[in-house]
PDB file of C-alpha atoms in Angstrom:
ATOM      1  CA  GLU R  41       0.000   0.000   0.000  1.00 60.00           C
ATOM      2  CA  ALA R  42       1.124   3.560  -0.627  1.00 78.00           C
ATOM      3  CA  GLY R  43       2.509   5.344   2.398  1.00 94.00           C
ATOM      4  CA  VAL R  44       1.740   8.762   3.822  1.00 97.00           C
ATOM      5  CA  ALA R  45       2.561  11.485   1.304  1.00 97.00           C
ATOM      6  CA  GLN R  46       3.679  14.996   2.182  1.00 98.00           C
ATOM      7  CA  SER R  47       4.585  18.057   0.165  1.00 97.00           C
ATOM      8  CA  PRO R  48       6.633  20.072  -0.197  1.00 97.00           C
ATOM      9  CA  ARG R  49       9.696  18.252   1.123  1.00 97.00           C
ATOM     10  CA  TYR R  50      11.611  21.467   1.784  1.00 97.00           C
ATOM     11  CA  LYS R  51      10.588  25.078   2.235  1.00 97.00           C
ATOM     12  CA  ILE R  52      12.588  28.206   2.968  1.00 98.00           C
ATOM     13  CA  ILE R  53      10.718  31.396   3.860  1.00 97.00           C
ATOM     14  CA  GLU R  54      11.382  34.659   5.627  1.00 97.00           C
ATOM     15  CA  LYS R  55       9.875  35.456   8.986  1.00 96.00           C
ATOM     16  CA  ARG R  56       6.372  36.919   8.878  1.00 97.00           C
ATOM     17  CA  GLN R  57       5.629  35.061   5.639  1.00 97.00           C
ATOM     18  CA  SER R  58       2.986  32.348   5.341  1.00 97.00           C
ATOM     19  CA  VAL R  59       3.499  28.697   4.495  1.00 98.00           C
ATOM     20  CA  ALA R  60       1.278  25.667   3.988  1.00 98.00           C
ATOM     21  CA  PHE R  61       1.993  21.972   4.121  1.00 98.00           C
ATOM     22  CA  TRP R  62      -0.073  19.185   2.615  1.00 97.00           C
ATOM     23  CA  CYS R  63      -0.565  15.589   3.749  1.00 97.00           C
ATOM     24  CA  ASN R  64      -2.291  12.619   2.166  1.00 96.00           C
ATOM     25  CA  PRO R  65      -2.712   9.735   4.640  1.00 96.00           C
ATOM     26  CA  ILE R  66      -2.812   6.036   3.936  1.00 95.00           C
ATOM     27  CA  SER R  67      -6.094   5.137   2.263  1.00 92.00           C
ATOM     28  CA  GLY R  68      -8.737   4.212   4.793  1.00 90.00           C
ATOM     29  CA  HIS R  69      -6.926   5.634   7.805  1.00 92.00           C
ATOM     30  CA  ALA R  70      -9.378   7.602   9.891  1.00 90.00           C
ATOM     31  CA  THR R  71      -6.869   9.317  12.147  1.00 91.00           C
ATOM     32  CA  LEU R  72      -4.347  11.897  11.009  1.00 94.00           C
ATOM     33  CA  TYR R  73      -1.642  13.595  13.080  1.00 94.00           C
ATOM     34  CA  TRP R  74       0.621  16.591  12.570  1.00 97.00           C
ATOM     35  CA  TYR R  75       3.854  16.699  14.532  1.00 97.00           C
ATOM     36  CA  GLN R  76       6.546  19.343  14.873  1.00 98.00           C
ATOM     37  CA  GLN R  77      10.098  18.081  15.303  1.00 97.00           C
ATOM     38  CA  ILE R  78      12.653  20.700  16.244  1.00 96.00           C
ATOM     39  CA  LEU R  79      16.302  19.771  15.705  1.00 94.00           C
ATOM     40  CA  GLY R  80      17.579  17.587  18.528  1.00 92.00           C
ATOM     41  CA  GLN R  81      14.125  16.855  19.921  1.00 94.00           C
ATOM     42  CA  GLY R  82      11.511  14.169  19.492  1.00 96.00           C
ATOM     43  CA  PRO R  83       8.294  14.781  17.545  1.00 97.00           C
ATOM     44  CA  LYS R  84       5.676  16.852  19.360  1.00 96.00           C
ATOM     45  CA  LEU R  85       2.010  16.447  18.500  1.00 95.00           C
ATOM     46  CA  LEU R  86       0.409  19.625  17.169  1.00 97.00           C
ATOM     47  CA  ILE R  87      -3.012  18.348  16.185  1.00 96.00           C
ATOM     48  CA  GLN R  88      -4.886  15.063  15.814  1.00 93.00           C
ATOM     49  CA  PHE R  89      -7.908  14.540  13.572  1.00 93.00           C
ATOM     50  CA  GLN R  90     -10.399  11.693  13.707  1.00 90.00           C
ATOM     51  CA  ASN R  91     -12.006  11.746  10.256  1.00 88.00           C
ATOM     52  CA  ASN R  92     -12.546  15.504   9.816  1.00 84.00           C
ATOM     53  CA  GLY R  93     -13.011  16.331  13.497  1.00 91.00           C
ATOM     54  CA  VAL R  94     -10.297  17.593  15.857  1.00 92.00           C
ATOM     55  CA  VAL R  95      -9.463  15.209  18.725  1.00 90.00           C
ATOM     56  CA  ASP R  96      -6.537  17.088  20.278  1.00 91.00           C
ATOM     57  CA  ASP R  97      -5.077  20.477  19.408  1.00 94.00           C
ATOM     58  CA  SER R  98      -3.880  21.405  22.863  1.00 93.00           C
ATOM     59  CA  GLN R  99      -0.299  22.055  21.702  1.00 93.00           C
ATOM     60  CA  LEU R 100      -1.155  23.911  18.507  1.00 96.00           C
ATOM     61  CA  PRO R 101      -0.170  27.624  18.692  1.00 95.00           C
ATOM     62  CA  LYS R 102      -3.535  28.778  17.479  1.00 95.00           C
ATOM     63  CA  ASP R 103      -2.531  32.408  17.070  1.00 96.00           C
ATOM     64  CA  ARG R 104      -0.419  31.457  14.058  1.00 97.00           C
ATOM     65  CA  PHE R 105      -1.022  27.790  13.222  1.00 98.00           C
ATOM     66  CA  SER R 106      -4.138  26.352  11.657  1.00 97.00           C
ATOM     67  CA  ALA R 107      -5.015  22.962  10.232  1.00 97.00           C
ATOM     68  CA  GLU R 108      -7.923  21.457   8.431  1.00 95.00           C
ATOM     69  CA  ARG R 109      -8.941  18.079   7.133  1.00 95.00           C
ATOM     70  CA  LEU R 110     -11.749  18.549   4.701  1.00 82.00           C
ATOM     71  CA  LYS R 111     -13.719  15.449   3.717  1.00 85.00           C
ATOM     72  CA  GLY R 112     -11.744  13.418   6.238  1.00 83.00           C
ATOM     73  CA  VAL R 113      -8.888  12.588   3.885  1.00 92.00           C
ATOM     74  CA  ASP R 114      -6.167  15.109   2.961  1.00 95.00           C
ATOM     75  CA  SER R 115      -5.016  17.706   5.429  1.00 97.00           C
ATOM     76  CA  THR R 116      -3.226  21.042   5.306  1.00 97.00           C
ATOM     77  CA  LEU R 117      -1.249  22.743   8.048  1.00 98.00           C
ATOM     78  CA  LYS R 118      -0.683  26.482   7.754  1.00 98.00           C
ATOM     79  CA  ILE R 119       1.584  28.896   9.568  1.00 98.00           C
ATOM     80  CA  GLN R 120       0.788  32.593   9.327  1.00 97.00           C
ATOM     81  CA  PRO R 121       2.925  34.536  10.098  1.00 96.00           C
ATOM     82  CA  ALA R 122       6.011  32.370  10.540  1.00 97.00           C
ATOM     83  CA  LYS R 123       8.592  32.993  13.252  1.00 97.00           C
ATOM     84  CA  LEU R 124      12.223  31.949  13.418  1.00 97.00           C
ATOM     85  CA  GLU R 125      11.388  29.350  16.075  1.00 96.00           C
ATOM     86  CA  ASP R 126       9.035  27.575  13.643  1.00 97.00           C
ATOM     87  CA  SER R 127      12.061  26.160  11.823  1.00 98.00           C
ATOM     88  CA  ALA R 128      11.560  22.402  12.163  1.00 98.00           C
ATOM     89  CA  VAL R 129      10.509  19.247  10.377  1.00 97.00           C
ATOM     90  CA  TYR R 130       6.743  18.891  10.156  1.00 98.00           C
ATOM     91  CA  LEU R 131       5.662  15.265  10.161  1.00 98.00           C
ATOM     92  CA  CYS R 132       2.309  13.909   9.159  1.00 97.00           C
ATOM     93  CA  ALA R 133       1.203  10.474  10.344  1.00 95.00           C
ATOM     94  CA  SER R 134      -1.912   8.380  10.049  1.00 93.00           C
ATOM     95  CA  SER R 135      -3.411   5.383  11.801  1.00 91.00           C
ATOM     96  CA  SER R 136      -6.399   3.184  11.251  1.00 87.00           C
ATOM     97  CA  ALA R 137      -7.962   4.084  14.594  1.00 76.00           C
ATOM     98  CA  SER R 138      -7.775   6.842  17.130  1.00 67.00           C
ATOM     99  CA  GLY R 139      -5.325   7.071  20.002  1.00 62.00           C
ATOM    100  CA  GLY R 140      -1.600   7.051  20.491  1.00 61.00           C
ATOM    101  CA  ALA R 141      -1.623   3.310  21.137  1.00 70.00           C
ATOM    102  CA  GLU R 142      -2.412   2.623  17.504  1.00 78.00           C
ATOM    103  CA  THR R 143       0.533   2.114  15.175  1.00 86.00           C
ATOM    104  CA  GLN R 144       1.211   5.388  13.445  1.00 91.00           C
ATOM    105  CA  TYR R 145       2.624   5.499   9.918  1.00 93.00           C
ATOM    106  CA  PHE R 146       4.736   8.542   9.190  1.00 96.00           C
ATOM    107  CA  GLY R 147       5.331  10.539   6.069  1.00 97.00           C
ATOM    108  CA  PRO R 148       8.770  11.767   4.970  1.00 97.00           C
ATOM    109  CA  GLY R 149       8.260  15.169   6.558  1.00 97.00           C
ATOM    110  CA  THR R 150       8.563  18.756   5.373  1.00 98.00           C
ATOM    111  CA  ARG R 151      11.706  20.569   6.449  1.00 97.00           C
ATOM    112  CA  LEU R 152      10.955  24.254   7.077  1.00 98.00           C
ATOM    113  CA  LEU R 153      13.608  26.918   7.479  1.00 98.00           C
ATOM    114  CA  VAL R 154      12.498  30.374   8.538  1.00 97.00           C
ATOM    115  CA  LEU R 155      15.080  33.116   7.928  1.00 97.00           C
TER     116      LEU R 155
ATOM    117  CA  ALA D 246       1.408  14.571  32.769  1.00 80.00           C
ATOM    118  CA  GLN D 247       3.158  12.172  30.427  1.00 88.00           C
ATOM    119  CA  ARG D 248       6.910  12.459  30.067  1.00 93.00           C
ATOM    120  CA  VAL D 249       9.566  10.321  28.379  1.00 97.00           C
ATOM    121  CA  THR D 250      13.272  10.687  29.072  1.00 97.00           C
ATOM    122  CA  GLN D 251      16.071   9.187  27.008  1.00 98.00           C
ATOM    123  CA  PRO D 252      19.228  10.097  28.921  1.00 96.00           C
ATOM    124  CA  GLU D 253      21.687   9.354  26.106  1.00 96.00           C
ATOM    125  CA  LYS D 254      21.656  11.531  23.006  1.00 96.00           C
ATOM    126  CA  LEU D 255      24.458   9.513  21.447  1.00 97.00           C
ATOM    127  CA  LEU D 256      25.470   5.890  21.903  1.00 98.00           C
ATOM    128  CA  SER D 257      28.294   4.166  20.102  1.00 97.00           C
ATOM    129  CA  VAL D 258      29.115   0.448  20.336  1.00 97.00           C
ATOM    130  CA  PHE D 259      31.136  -2.022  18.320  1.00 97.00           C
ATOM    131  CA  LYS D 260      29.585  -4.617  16.036  1.00 97.00           C
ATOM    132  CA  GLY D 261      28.808  -7.780  17.948  1.00 97.00           C
ATOM    133  CA  ALA D 262      28.656  -6.038  21.325  1.00 97.00           C
ATOM    134  CA  PRO D 263      25.470  -5.827  23.381  1.00 97.00           C
ATOM    135  CA  VAL D 264      23.491  -2.623  23.167  1.00 97.00           C
ATOM    136  CA  GLU D 265      21.019  -1.036  25.565  1.00 97.00           C
ATOM    137  CA  LEU D 266      19.130   2.183  24.892  1.00 98.00           C
ATOM    138  CA  LYS D 267      17.617   3.637  28.021  1.00 98.00           C
ATOM    139  CA  CYS D 268      14.114   5.009  28.371  1.00 98.00           C
ATOM    140  CA  ASN D 269      12.408   6.242  31.531  1.00 97.00           C
ATOM    141  CA  TYR D 270       8.884   7.520  31.717  1.00 96.00           C
ATOM    142  CA  SER D 271       6.543   9.401  33.990  1.00 94.00           C
ATOM    143  CA  TYR D 272       2.833   8.590  33.968  1.00 90.00           C
ATOM    144  CA  SER D 273       0.398   8.015  36.787  1.00 85.00           C
ATOM    145  CA  GLY D 274      -1.734   5.364  35.063  1.00 83.00           C
ATOM    146  CA  SER D 275      -0.985   2.254  33.009  1.00 84.00           C
ATOM    147  CA  PRO D 276       1.070   3.342  30.006  1.00 87.00           C
ATOM    148  CA  GLU D 277       1.595   1.799  26.630  1.00 89.00           C
ATOM    149  CA  LEU D 278       5.228   2.050  25.574  1.00 92.00           C
ATOM    150  CA  PHE D 279       6.767   1.966  22.135  1.00 93.00           C
ATOM    151  CA  TRP D 280      10.090   2.195  20.378  1.00 95.00           C
ATOM    152  CA  TYR D 281      10.141   3.981  17.027  1.00 96.00           C
ATOM    153  CA  VAL D 282      13.208   3.970  14.773  1.00 96.00           C
ATOM    154  CA  GLN D 283      14.413   6.164  11.930  1.00 96.00           C
ATOM    155  CA  TYR D 284      17.122   4.751   9.673  1.00 96.00           C
ATOM    156  CA  SER D 285      19.163   7.085   7.488  1.00 94.00           C
ATOM    157  CA  ARG D 286      17.005   8.628   4.735  1.00 92.00           C
ATOM    158  CA  GLN D 287      13.960   6.641   5.824  1.00 94.00           C
ATOM    159  CA  ARG D 288      10.740   7.479   7.600  1.00 95.00           C
ATOM    160  CA  LEU D 289      10.081   7.156  11.265  1.00 96.00           C
ATOM    161  CA  GLN D 290       8.586   3.708  11.850  1.00 94.00           C
ATOM    162  CA  LEU D 291       7.411   1.519  14.685  1.00 93.00           C
ATOM    163  CA  LEU D 292      10.035  -0.950  15.924  1.00 94.00           C
ATOM    164  CA  LEU D 293       8.157  -2.612  18.753  1.00 91.00           C
ATOM    165  CA  ARG D 294       5.502  -2.109  21.408  1.00 88.00           C
ATOM    166  CA  HIS D 295       5.534  -3.535  24.890  1.00 84.00           C
ATOM    167  CA  ILE D 296       2.053  -5.008  24.678  1.00 78.00           C
ATOM    168  CA  SER D 297       3.025  -7.412  21.899  1.00 77.00           C
ATOM    169  CA  ARG D 298       6.073  -8.701  23.786  1.00 74.00           C
ATOM    170  CA  GLU D 299       7.791  -9.712  20.576  1.00 77.00           C
ATOM    171  CA  SER D 300      11.364  -9.456  19.350  1.00 78.00           C
ATOM    172  CA  ILE D 301      11.896  -7.369  16.241  1.00 85.00           C
ATOM    173  CA  LYS D 302      15.259  -7.471  14.424  1.00 91.00           C
ATOM    174  CA  GLY D 303      16.694  -9.048  17.567  1.00 90.00           C
ATOM    175  CA  PHE D 304      15.577  -6.171  19.786  1.00 94.00           C
ATOM    176  CA  THR D 305      13.532  -6.647  22.934  1.00 93.00           C
ATOM    177  CA  ALA D 306      12.189  -4.253  25.525  1.00 93.00           C
ATOM    178  CA  ASP D 307      10.661  -5.027  28.899  1.00 87.00           C
ATOM    179  CA  LEU D 308       8.345  -2.687  30.719  1.00 89.00           C
ATOM    180  CA  ASN D 309       9.502  -2.275  34.322  1.00 91.00           C
ATOM    181  CA  LYS D 310       6.734  -0.481  36.164  1.00 90.00           C
ATOM    182  CA  GLY D 311       8.693  -0.378  39.427  1.00 91.00           C
ATOM    183  CA  GLU D 312      11.558   1.521  37.811  1.00 93.00           C
ATOM    184  CA  THR D 313       9.277   3.215  35.230  1.00 94.00           C
ATOM    185  CA  SER D 314      11.630   2.110  32.481  1.00 95.00           C
ATOM    186  CA  PHE D 315      11.368   0.569  29.038  1.00 96.00           C
ATOM    187  CA  HIS D 316      14.935  -0.037  27.937  1.00 97.00           C
ATOM    188  CA  LEU D 317      15.650  -1.409  24.448  1.00 96.00           C
ATOM    189  CA  LYS D 318      18.182  -4.226  24.255  1.00 95.00           C
ATOM    190  CA  LYS D 319      19.951  -6.327  21.685  1.00 96.00           C
ATOM    191  CA  PRO D 320      22.581  -8.932  22.585  1.00 96.00           C
ATOM    192  CA  PHE D 321      24.713  -8.567  19.449  1.00 96.00           C
ATOM    193  CA  ALA D 322      24.671  -5.269  17.580  1.00 96.00           C
ATOM    194  CA  GLN D 323      24.853  -5.172  13.781  1.00 97.00           C
ATOM    195  CA  GLU D 324      25.958  -2.308  11.569  1.00 96.00           C
ATOM    196  CA  GLU D 325      22.456  -1.976  10.102  1.00 96.00           C
ATOM    197  CA  ASP D 326      21.170  -1.122  13.578  1.00 97.00           C
ATOM    198  CA  SER D 327      22.716   2.328  13.277  1.00 97.00           C
ATOM    199  CA  ALA D 328      19.770   4.718  13.440  1.00 97.00           C
ATOM    200  CA  MET D 329      17.873   7.215  15.559  1.00 97.00           C
ATOM    201  CA  TYR D 330      15.708   5.552  18.210  1.00 98.00           C
ATOM    202  CA  TYR D 331      12.757   7.193  19.950  1.00 98.00           C
ATOM    203  CA  CYS D 332      10.933   5.889  22.978  1.00 97.00           C
ATOM    204  CA  ALA D 333       7.266   6.903  23.119  1.00 95.00           C
ATOM    205  CA  LEU D 334       4.389   6.638  25.572  1.00 93.00           C
ATOM    206  CA  SER D 335       0.640   6.680  25.232  1.00 88.00           C
ATOM    207  CA  GLY D 336      -1.681   6.994  28.186  1.00 81.00           C
ATOM    208  CA  GLN D 337      -4.916   5.113  28.707  1.00 72.00           C
ATOM    209  CA  GLY D 338      -7.676   5.682  26.214  1.00 68.00           C
ATOM    210  CA  ALA D 339      -7.331   7.755  23.083  1.00 61.00           C
ATOM    211  CA  GLN D 340      -4.426   9.772  24.391  1.00 70.00           C
ATOM    212  CA  LYS D 341      -1.656  11.231  22.331  1.00 84.00           C
ATOM    213  CA  LEU D 342       1.767   9.704  21.775  1.00 90.00           C
ATOM    214  CA  VAL D 343       4.554  11.481  23.637  1.00 93.00           C
ATOM    215  CA  PHE D 344       8.100  10.997  22.363  1.00 96.00           C
ATOM    216  CA  GLY D 345      11.458  11.172  24.083  1.00 97.00           C
ATOM    217  CA  GLN D 346      14.295  13.229  22.632  1.00 97.00           C
ATOM    218  CA  GLY D 347      15.824  10.258  20.887  1.00 97.00           C
ATOM    219  CA  THR D 348      19.148   8.394  20.979  1.00 98.00           C
ATOM    220  CA  ARG D 349      21.412   8.193  17.970  1.00 98.00           C
ATOM    221  CA  LEU D 350      22.930   4.722  17.912  1.00 98.00           C
ATOM    222  CA  THR D 351      26.100   4.163  15.922  1.00 98.00           C
ATOM    223  CA  ILE D 352      27.485   0.667  15.416  1.00 97.00           C
ATOM    224  CA  ASN D 353      31.185   0.702  14.644  1.00 95.00           C
ATOM    225  CA  PRO D 354      32.661  -2.078  12.441  1.00 92.00           C
TER     226      PRO D 354
END
Protein backbone atom coordinates (compact mmCIF):
# COMPACT_ATOMS: atom_id res chain seq x y z
CA GLU A 1 0.00 0.00 0.00
CA ALA A 2 1.12 3.56 -0.63
CA GLY A 3 2.51 5.34 2.40
CA VAL A 4 1.74 8.76 3.82
CA ALA A 5 2.56 11.49 1.30
CA GLN A 6 3.68 15.00 2.18
CA SER A 7 4.58 18.06 0.16
CA PRO A 8 6.63 20.07 -0.20
CA ARG A 9 9.70 18.25 1.12
CA TYR A 10 11.61 21.47 1.78
CA LYS A 11 10.59 25.08 2.23
CA ILE A 12 12.59 28.21 2.97
CA ILE A 13 10.72 31.40 3.86
CA GLU A 14 11.38 34.66 5.63
CA LYS A 15 9.88 35.46 8.99
CA ARG A 16 6.37 36.92 8.88
CA GLN A 17 5.63 35.06 5.64
CA SER A 18 2.99 32.35 5.34
CA VAL A 19 3.50 28.70 4.49
CA ALA A 20 1.28 25.67 3.99
CA PHE A 21 1.99 21.97 4.12
CA TRP A 22 -0.07 19.18 2.61
CA CYS A 23 -0.57 15.59 3.75
CA ASN A 24 -2.29 12.62 2.17
CA PRO A 25 -2.71 9.74 4.64
CA ILE A 26 -2.81 6.04 3.94
CA SER A 27 -6.09 5.14 2.26
CA GLY A 28 -8.74 4.21 4.79
CA HIS A 29 -6.93 5.63 7.81
CA ALA A 30 -9.38 7.60 9.89
CA THR A 31 -6.87 9.32 12.15
CA LEU A 32 -4.35 11.90 11.01
CA TYR A 33 -1.64 13.60 13.08
CA TRP A 34 0.62 16.59 12.57
CA TYR A 35 3.85 16.70 14.53
CA GLN A 36 6.55 19.34 14.87
CA GLN A 37 10.10 18.08 15.30
CA ILE A 38 12.65 20.70 16.24
CA LEU A 39 16.30 19.77 15.70
CA GLY A 40 17.58 17.59 18.53
CA GLN A 41 14.13 16.85 19.92
CA GLY A 42 11.51 14.17 19.49
CA PRO A 43 8.29 14.78 17.55
CA LYS A 44 5.68 16.85 19.36
CA LEU A 45 2.01 16.45 18.50
CA LEU A 46 0.41 19.63 17.17
CA ILE A 47 -3.01 18.35 16.18
CA GLN A 48 -4.89 15.06 15.81
CA PHE A 49 -7.91 14.54 13.57
CA GLN A 50 -10.40 11.69 13.71
CA ASN A 51 -12.01 11.75 10.26
CA ASN A 52 -12.55 15.50 9.82
CA GLY A 53 -13.01 16.33 13.50
CA VAL A 54 -10.30 17.59 15.86
CA VAL A 55 -9.46 15.21 18.73
CA ASP A 56 -6.54 17.09 20.28
CA ASP A 57 -5.08 20.48 19.41
CA SER A 58 -3.88 21.40 22.86
CA GLN A 59 -0.30 22.06 21.70
CA LEU A 60 -1.15 23.91 18.51
CA PRO A 61 -0.17 27.62 18.69
CA LYS A 62 -3.53 28.78 17.48
CA ASP A 63 -2.53 32.41 17.07
CA ARG A 64 -0.42 31.46 14.06
CA PHE A 65 -1.02 27.79 13.22
CA SER A 66 -4.14 26.35 11.66
CA ALA A 67 -5.02 22.96 10.23
CA GLU A 68 -7.92 21.46 8.43
CA ARG A 69 -8.94 18.08 7.13
CA LEU A 70 -11.75 18.55 4.70
CA LYS A 71 -13.72 15.45 3.72
CA GLY A 72 -11.74 13.42 6.24
CA VAL A 73 -8.89 12.59 3.88
CA ASP A 74 -6.17 15.11 2.96
CA SER A 75 -5.02 17.71 5.43
CA THR A 76 -3.23 21.04 5.31
CA LEU A 77 -1.25 22.74 8.05
CA LYS A 78 -0.68 26.48 7.75
CA ILE A 79 1.58 28.90 9.57
CA GLN A 80 0.79 32.59 9.33
CA PRO A 81 2.92 34.54 10.10
CA ALA A 82 6.01 32.37 10.54
CA LYS A 83 8.59 32.99 13.25
CA LEU A 84 12.22 31.95 13.42
CA GLU A 85 11.39 29.35 16.07
CA ASP A 86 9.04 27.57 13.64
CA SER A 87 12.06 26.16 11.82
CA ALA A 88 11.56 22.40 12.16
CA VAL A 89 10.51 19.25 10.38
CA TYR A 90 6.74 18.89 10.16
CA LEU A 91 5.66 15.27 10.16
CA CYS A 92 2.31 13.91 9.16
CA ALA A 93 1.20 10.47 10.34
CA SER A 94 -1.91 8.38 10.05
CA SER A 95 -3.41 5.38 11.80
CA SER A 96 -6.40 3.18 11.25
CA ALA A 97 -7.96 4.08 14.59
CA SER A 98 -7.77 6.84 17.13
CA GLY A 99 -5.33 7.07 20.00
CA GLY A 100 -1.60 7.05 20.49
CA ALA A 101 -1.62 3.31 21.14
CA GLU A 102 -2.41 2.62 17.50
CA THR A 103 0.53 2.11 15.18
CA GLN A 104 1.21 5.39 13.44
CA TYR A 105 2.62 5.50 9.92
CA PHE A 106 4.74 8.54 9.19
CA GLY A 107 5.33 10.54 6.07
CA PRO A 108 8.77 11.77 4.97
CA GLY A 109 8.26 15.17 6.56
CA THR A 110 8.56 18.76 5.37
CA ARG A 111 11.71 20.57 6.45
CA LEU A 112 10.95 24.25 7.08
CA LEU A 113 13.61 26.92 7.48
CA VAL A 114 12.50 30.37 8.54
CA LEU A 115 15.08 33.12 7.93
CA ALA B 1 1.41 14.57 32.77
CA GLN B 2 3.16 12.17 30.43
CA ARG B 3 6.91 12.46 30.07
CA VAL B 4 9.57 10.32 28.38
CA THR B 5 13.27 10.69 29.07
CA GLN B 6 16.07 9.19 27.01
CA PRO B 7 19.23 10.10 28.92
CA GLU B 8 21.69 9.35 26.11
CA LYS B 9 21.66 11.53 23.01
CA LEU B 10 24.46 9.51 21.45
CA LEU B 11 25.47 5.89 21.90
CA SER B 12 28.29 4.17 20.10
CA VAL B 13 29.11 0.45 20.34
CA PHE B 14 31.14 -2.02 18.32
CA LYS B 15 29.58 -4.62 16.04
CA GLY B 16 28.81 -7.78 17.95
CA ALA B 17 28.66 -6.04 21.32
CA PRO B 18 25.47 -5.83 23.38
CA VAL B 19 23.49 -2.62 23.17
CA GLU B 20 21.02 -1.04 25.56
CA LEU B 21 19.13 2.18 24.89
CA LYS B 22 17.62 3.64 28.02
CA CYS B 23 14.11 5.01 28.37
CA ASN B 24 12.41 6.24 31.53
CA TYR B 25 8.88 7.52 31.72
CA SER B 26 6.54 9.40 33.99
CA TYR B 27 2.83 8.59 33.97
CA SER B 28 0.40 8.01 36.79
CA GLY B 29 -1.73 5.36 35.06
CA SER B 30 -0.98 2.25 33.01
CA PRO B 31 1.07 3.34 30.01
CA GLU B 32 1.59 1.80 26.63
CA LEU B 33 5.23 2.05 25.57
CA PHE B 34 6.77 1.97 22.13
CA TRP B 35 10.09 2.19 20.38
CA TYR B 36 10.14 3.98 17.03
CA VAL B 37 13.21 3.97 14.77
CA GLN B 38 14.41 6.16 11.93
CA TYR B 39 17.12 4.75 9.67
CA SER B 40 19.16 7.08 7.49
CA ARG B 41 17.00 8.63 4.73
CA GLN B 42 13.96 6.64 5.82
CA ARG B 43 10.74 7.48 7.60
CA LEU B 44 10.08 7.16 11.26
CA GLN B 45 8.59 3.71 11.85
CA LEU B 46 7.41 1.52 14.69
CA LEU B 47 10.04 -0.95 15.92
CA LEU B 48 8.16 -2.61 18.75
CA ARG B 49 5.50 -2.11 21.41
CA HIS B 50 5.53 -3.54 24.89
CA ILE B 51 2.05 -5.01 24.68
CA SER B 52 3.02 -7.41 21.90
CA ARG B 53 6.07 -8.70 23.79
CA GLU B 54 7.79 -9.71 20.58
CA SER B 55 11.36 -9.46 19.35
CA ILE B 56 11.90 -7.37 16.24
CA LYS B 57 15.26 -7.47 14.42
CA GLY B 58 16.69 -9.05 17.57
CA PHE B 59 15.58 -6.17 19.79
CA THR B 60 13.53 -6.65 22.93
CA ALA B 61 12.19 -4.25 25.53
CA ASP B 62 10.66 -5.03 28.90
CA LEU B 63 8.34 -2.69 30.72
CA ASN B 64 9.50 -2.28 34.32
CA LYS B 65 6.73 -0.48 36.16
CA GLY B 66 8.69 -0.38 39.43
CA GLU B 67 11.56 1.52 37.81
CA THR B 68 9.28 3.22 35.23
CA SER B 69 11.63 2.11 32.48
CA PHE B 70 11.37 0.57 29.04
CA HIS B 71 14.94 -0.04 27.94
CA LEU B 72 15.65 -1.41 24.45
CA LYS B 73 18.18 -4.23 24.25
CA LYS B 74 19.95 -6.33 21.68
CA PRO B 75 22.58 -8.93 22.58
CA PHE B 76 24.71 -8.57 19.45
CA ALA B 77 24.67 -5.27 17.58
CA GLN B 78 24.85 -5.17 13.78
CA GLU B 79 25.96 -2.31 11.57
CA GLU B 80 22.46 -1.98 10.10
CA ASP B 81 21.17 -1.12 13.58
CA SER B 82 22.72 2.33 13.28
CA ALA B 83 19.77 4.72 13.44
CA MET B 84 17.87 7.21 15.56
CA TYR B 85 15.71 5.55 18.21
CA TYR B 86 12.76 7.19 19.95
CA CYS B 87 10.93 5.89 22.98
CA ALA B 88 7.27 6.90 23.12
CA LEU B 89 4.39 6.64 25.57
CA SER B 90 0.64 6.68 25.23
CA GLY B 91 -1.68 6.99 28.19
CA GLN B 92 -4.92 5.11 28.71
CA GLY B 93 -7.68 5.68 26.21
CA ALA B 94 -7.33 7.75 23.08
CA GLN B 95 -4.43 9.77 24.39
CA LYS B 96 -1.66 11.23 22.33
CA LEU B 97 1.77 9.70 21.78
CA VAL B 98 4.55 11.48 23.64
CA PHE B 99 8.10 11.00 22.36
CA GLY B 100 11.46 11.17 24.08
CA GLN B 101 14.30 13.23 22.63
CA GLY B 102 15.82 10.26 20.89
CA THR B 103 19.15 8.39 20.98
CA ARG B 104 21.41 8.19 17.97
CA LEU B 105 22.93 4.72 17.91
CA THR B 106 26.10 4.16 15.92
CA ILE B 107 27.48 0.67 15.42
CA ASN B 108 31.19 0.70 14.64
CA PRO B 109 32.66 -2.08 12.44
